CSV table of C-alpha atoms in Angstrom, one decimal:
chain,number,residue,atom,x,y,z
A,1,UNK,CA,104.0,94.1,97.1
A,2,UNK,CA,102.0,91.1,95.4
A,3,UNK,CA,98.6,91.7,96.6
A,4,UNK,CA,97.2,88.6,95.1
A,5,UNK,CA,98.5,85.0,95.0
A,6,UNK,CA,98.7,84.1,91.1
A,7,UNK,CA,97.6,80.3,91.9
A,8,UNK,CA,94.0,81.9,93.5
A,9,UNK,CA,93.8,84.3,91.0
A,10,UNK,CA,94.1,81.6,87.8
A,11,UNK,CA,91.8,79.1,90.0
A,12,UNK,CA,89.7,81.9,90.5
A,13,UNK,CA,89.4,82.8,86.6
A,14,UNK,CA,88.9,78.9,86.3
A,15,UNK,CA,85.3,79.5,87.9
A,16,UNK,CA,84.7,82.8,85.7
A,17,UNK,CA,82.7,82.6,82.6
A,18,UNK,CA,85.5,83.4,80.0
A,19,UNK,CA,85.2,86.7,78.1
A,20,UNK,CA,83.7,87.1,74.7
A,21,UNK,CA,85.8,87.3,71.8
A,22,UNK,CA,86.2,90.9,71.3
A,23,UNK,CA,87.4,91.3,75.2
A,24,UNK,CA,89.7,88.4,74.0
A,25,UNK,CA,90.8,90.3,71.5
A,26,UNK,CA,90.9,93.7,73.6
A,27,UNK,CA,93.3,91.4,75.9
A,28,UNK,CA,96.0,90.2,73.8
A,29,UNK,CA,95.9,93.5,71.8
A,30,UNK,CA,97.2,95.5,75.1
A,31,UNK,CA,99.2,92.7,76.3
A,32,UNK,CA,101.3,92.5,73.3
A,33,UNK,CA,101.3,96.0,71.9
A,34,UNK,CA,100.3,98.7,74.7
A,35,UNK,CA,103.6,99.9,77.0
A,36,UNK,CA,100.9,99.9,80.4
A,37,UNK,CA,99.6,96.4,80.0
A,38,UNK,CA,98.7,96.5,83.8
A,39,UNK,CA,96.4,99.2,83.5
A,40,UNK,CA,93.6,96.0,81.4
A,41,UNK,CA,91.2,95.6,84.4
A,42,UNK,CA,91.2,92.2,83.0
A,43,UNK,CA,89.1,88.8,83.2
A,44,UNK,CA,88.0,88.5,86.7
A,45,UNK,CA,87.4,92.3,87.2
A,46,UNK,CA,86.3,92.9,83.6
A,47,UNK,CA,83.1,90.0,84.9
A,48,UNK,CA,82.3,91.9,87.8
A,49,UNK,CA,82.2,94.9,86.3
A,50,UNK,CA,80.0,93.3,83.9
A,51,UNK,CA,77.7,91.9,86.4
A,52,UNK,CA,77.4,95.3,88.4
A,53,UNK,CA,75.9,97.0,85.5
A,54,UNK,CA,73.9,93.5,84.7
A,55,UNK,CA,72.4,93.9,88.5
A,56,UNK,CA,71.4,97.6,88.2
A,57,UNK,CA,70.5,98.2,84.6
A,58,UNK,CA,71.8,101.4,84.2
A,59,UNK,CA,70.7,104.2,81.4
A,60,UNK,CA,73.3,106.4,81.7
A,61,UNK,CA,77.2,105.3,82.5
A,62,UNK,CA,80.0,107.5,83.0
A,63,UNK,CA,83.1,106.0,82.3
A,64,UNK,CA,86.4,108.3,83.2
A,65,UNK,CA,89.7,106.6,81.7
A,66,UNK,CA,88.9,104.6,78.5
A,67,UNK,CA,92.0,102.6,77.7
A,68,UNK,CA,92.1,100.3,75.2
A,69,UNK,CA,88.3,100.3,76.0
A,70,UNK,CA,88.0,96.8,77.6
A,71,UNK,CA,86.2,98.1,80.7
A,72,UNK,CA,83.6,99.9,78.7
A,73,UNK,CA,82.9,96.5,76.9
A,74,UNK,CA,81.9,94.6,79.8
A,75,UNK,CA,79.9,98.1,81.3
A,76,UNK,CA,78.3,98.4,78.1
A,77,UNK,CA,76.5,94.8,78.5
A,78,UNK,CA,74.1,95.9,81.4
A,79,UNK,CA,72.6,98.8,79.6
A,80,UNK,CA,69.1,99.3,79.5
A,81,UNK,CA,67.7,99.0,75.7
A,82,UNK,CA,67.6,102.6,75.5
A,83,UNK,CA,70.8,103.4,77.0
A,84,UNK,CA,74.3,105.2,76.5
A,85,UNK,CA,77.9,104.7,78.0
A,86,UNK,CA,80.2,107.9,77.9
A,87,UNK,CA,83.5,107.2,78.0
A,88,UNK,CA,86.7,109.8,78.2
A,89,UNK,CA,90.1,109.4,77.3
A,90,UNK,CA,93.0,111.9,77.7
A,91,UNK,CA,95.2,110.3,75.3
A,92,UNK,CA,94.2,110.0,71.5
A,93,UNK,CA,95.7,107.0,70.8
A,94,UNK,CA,94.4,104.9,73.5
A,95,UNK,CA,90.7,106.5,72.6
A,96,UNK,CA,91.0,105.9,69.0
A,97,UNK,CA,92.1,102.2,69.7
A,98,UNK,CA,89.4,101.9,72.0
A,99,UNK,CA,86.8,103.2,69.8
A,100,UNK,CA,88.2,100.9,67.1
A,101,UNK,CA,87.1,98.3,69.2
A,102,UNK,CA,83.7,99.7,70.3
A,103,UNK,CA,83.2,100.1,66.5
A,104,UNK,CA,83.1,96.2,66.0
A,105,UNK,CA,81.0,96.0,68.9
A,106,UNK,CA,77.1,94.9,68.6
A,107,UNK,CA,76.6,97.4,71.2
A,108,UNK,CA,78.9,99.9,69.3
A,109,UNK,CA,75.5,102.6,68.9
A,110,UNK,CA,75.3,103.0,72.7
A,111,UNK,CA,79.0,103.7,73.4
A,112,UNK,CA,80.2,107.2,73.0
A,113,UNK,CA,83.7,108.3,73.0
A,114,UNK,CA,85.2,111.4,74.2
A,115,UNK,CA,88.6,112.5,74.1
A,116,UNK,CA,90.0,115.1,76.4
A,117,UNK,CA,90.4,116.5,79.5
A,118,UNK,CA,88.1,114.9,81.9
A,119,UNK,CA,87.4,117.7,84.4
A,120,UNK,CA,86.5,119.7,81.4
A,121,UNK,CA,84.2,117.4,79.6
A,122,UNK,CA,82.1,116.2,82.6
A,123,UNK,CA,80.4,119.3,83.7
A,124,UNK,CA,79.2,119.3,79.6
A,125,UNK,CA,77.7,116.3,79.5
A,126,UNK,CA,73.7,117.0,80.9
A,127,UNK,CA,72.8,113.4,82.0
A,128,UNK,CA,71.7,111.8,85.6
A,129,UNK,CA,74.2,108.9,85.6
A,130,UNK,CA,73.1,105.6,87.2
A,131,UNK,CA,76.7,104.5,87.2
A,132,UNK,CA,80.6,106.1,86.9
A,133,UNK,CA,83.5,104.3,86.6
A,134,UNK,CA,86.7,106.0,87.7
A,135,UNK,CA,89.5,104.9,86.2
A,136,UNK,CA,91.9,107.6,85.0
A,137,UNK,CA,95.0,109.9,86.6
A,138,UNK,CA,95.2,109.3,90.0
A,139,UNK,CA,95.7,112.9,91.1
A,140,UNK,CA,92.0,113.4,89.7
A,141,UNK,CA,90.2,111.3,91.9
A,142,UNK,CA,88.9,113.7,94.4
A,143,UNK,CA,88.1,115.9,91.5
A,144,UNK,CA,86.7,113.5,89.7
A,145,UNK,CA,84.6,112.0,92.4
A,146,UNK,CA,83.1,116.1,93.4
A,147,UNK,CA,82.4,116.7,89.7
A,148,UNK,CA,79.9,113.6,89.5
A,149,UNK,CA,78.4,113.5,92.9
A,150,UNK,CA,75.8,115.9,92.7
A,151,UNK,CA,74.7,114.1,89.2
A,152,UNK,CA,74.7,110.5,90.4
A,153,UNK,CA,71.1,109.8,91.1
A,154,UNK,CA,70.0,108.6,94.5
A,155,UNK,CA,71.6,105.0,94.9
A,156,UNK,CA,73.1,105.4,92.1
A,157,UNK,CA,77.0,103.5,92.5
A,158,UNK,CA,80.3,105.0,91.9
A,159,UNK,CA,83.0,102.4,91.1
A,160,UNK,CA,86.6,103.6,92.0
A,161,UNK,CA,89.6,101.4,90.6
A,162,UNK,CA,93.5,101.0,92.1
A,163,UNK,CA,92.5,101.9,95.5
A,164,UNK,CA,95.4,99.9,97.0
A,165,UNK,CA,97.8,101.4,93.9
A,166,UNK,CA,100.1,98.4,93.9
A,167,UNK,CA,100.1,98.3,98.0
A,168,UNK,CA,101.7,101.4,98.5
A,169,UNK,CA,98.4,103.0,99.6
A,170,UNK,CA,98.4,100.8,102.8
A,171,UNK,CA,101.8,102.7,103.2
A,172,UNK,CA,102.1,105.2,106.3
A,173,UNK,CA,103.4,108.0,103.7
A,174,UNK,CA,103.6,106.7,99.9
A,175,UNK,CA,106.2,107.7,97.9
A,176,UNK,CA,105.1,108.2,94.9
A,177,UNK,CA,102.7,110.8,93.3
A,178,UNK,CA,99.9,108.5,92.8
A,179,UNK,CA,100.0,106.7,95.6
A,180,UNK,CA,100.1,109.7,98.0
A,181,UNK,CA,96.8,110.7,96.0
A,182,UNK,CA,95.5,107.0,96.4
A,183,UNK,CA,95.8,107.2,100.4
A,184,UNK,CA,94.1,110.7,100.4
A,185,UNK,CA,91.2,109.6,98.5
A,186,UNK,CA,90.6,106.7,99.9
A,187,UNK,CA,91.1,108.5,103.6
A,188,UNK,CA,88.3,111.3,101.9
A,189,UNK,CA,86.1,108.8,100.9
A,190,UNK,CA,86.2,107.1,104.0
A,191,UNK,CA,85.6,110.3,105.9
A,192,UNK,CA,82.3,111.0,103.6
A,193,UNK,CA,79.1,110.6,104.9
A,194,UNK,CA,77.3,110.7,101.4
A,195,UNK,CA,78.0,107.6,100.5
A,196,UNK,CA,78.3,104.1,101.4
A,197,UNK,CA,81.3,102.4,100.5
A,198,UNK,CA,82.6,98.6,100.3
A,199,UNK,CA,86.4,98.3,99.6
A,200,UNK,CA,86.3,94.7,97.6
A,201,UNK,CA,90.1,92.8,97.5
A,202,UNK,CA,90.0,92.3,93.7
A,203,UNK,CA,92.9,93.0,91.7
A,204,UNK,CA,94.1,96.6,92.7
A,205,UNK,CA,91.5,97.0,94.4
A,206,UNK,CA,88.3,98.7,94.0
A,207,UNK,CA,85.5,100.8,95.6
A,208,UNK,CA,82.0,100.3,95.4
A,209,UNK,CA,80.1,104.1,96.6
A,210,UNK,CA,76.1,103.6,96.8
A,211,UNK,CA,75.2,107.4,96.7
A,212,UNK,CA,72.5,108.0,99.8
């Protein structure tokens, strides 16, 4: 299902300031060497990403699903002087590209990598996070979404990515494994009365959670 007509989406990237050099770079790099290009959140979502950590000045990010680390480069920029961005990655190729990246960043100091199993590296990490960014398997996201809950402070914002998973979440009954798990967190999140939610038609789609 094309969620997205291309001809908006280029006209739309036409109005977007254009990304800095390293995100350039980021870009091409997973375009032309990584086998999941699709999983880049890209230019458009890659700005508002960038502007949602501009608009609350976080201290403490939680990113979960590194990537090549484009994402975390546009988080990064909102960052309060004194301020960190965790990131996780399963997979140690994508994390050491992605901190290869970070590492010719000017903001390189307040990113910190982590590679491993998310579920077991979030309950380690002692910080009030002012924003997470969910991003990884899509089985997790309940998980995911329970472990870091209780430690998002009071409006804090929890940013959920793929929530339409390619339009197979607007499915009755999915198919596949991801999808199913798409519909069911979306259908939790909906049902959960600890947060606000705004489902915004970008891309994949993606949830913005205001913790009450």
């Amino acid at each position: 299902m094309q969620l997205i007509n291309d001809e908006l989406e280029q006209f739309a990237q036409s109005l977007t300031t254009a990304e800095d050099a390293l995100q350039q770079e980021v870009h091409r790099y997973t375009y032309a060497e990584h086998a999941e290009p699709h999983m880049l959140s890209g230019h458009l979502q890659g700005k508002l990403l960038e502007a949602i950590s501009w608009m609350i000045r976080p201290e403490k990010i939680l990113e979960i699903g590194t990537f090549t680390g484009y994402s975390a480069l546009c988080l990064a920029k909102g960052l309060q002087d004194n301020g960190e961005l965790h990131t996780i990655e399963l997979r140690q190729a994508d994390a050491g590209k992605a901190r290869s990246f970070f590492d010719r960043s000017p903001l390189k100091d307040k990113i910190i990598s982590h590679t491993g199993n998310a579920k077991d590296i979030i309950p380690a990490l002692p910080h009030t996070w002012d924003l997470v960014f969910i991003d990884a398997d899509k089985p997790g996201y309940i998980d995911y979404f329970n472990l870091v809950l209780p430690r998002v402070r009071q409006n804090g914002f929890i940013l959920a990515d793929n929530i339409f998973f390619h339009g197979e979440a607007l499915e009755a009954e999915p198919k596949r494994k991801s999808a199913k798990a798409i519909k069911a967190f979306n259908e939790y999140i909906t049902a959960n009365e600890a947060v606000e939610k705004v489902a915004i038609t970008l891309r994949d789609g993606l949830y913005l959670l205001r913790k009450l």
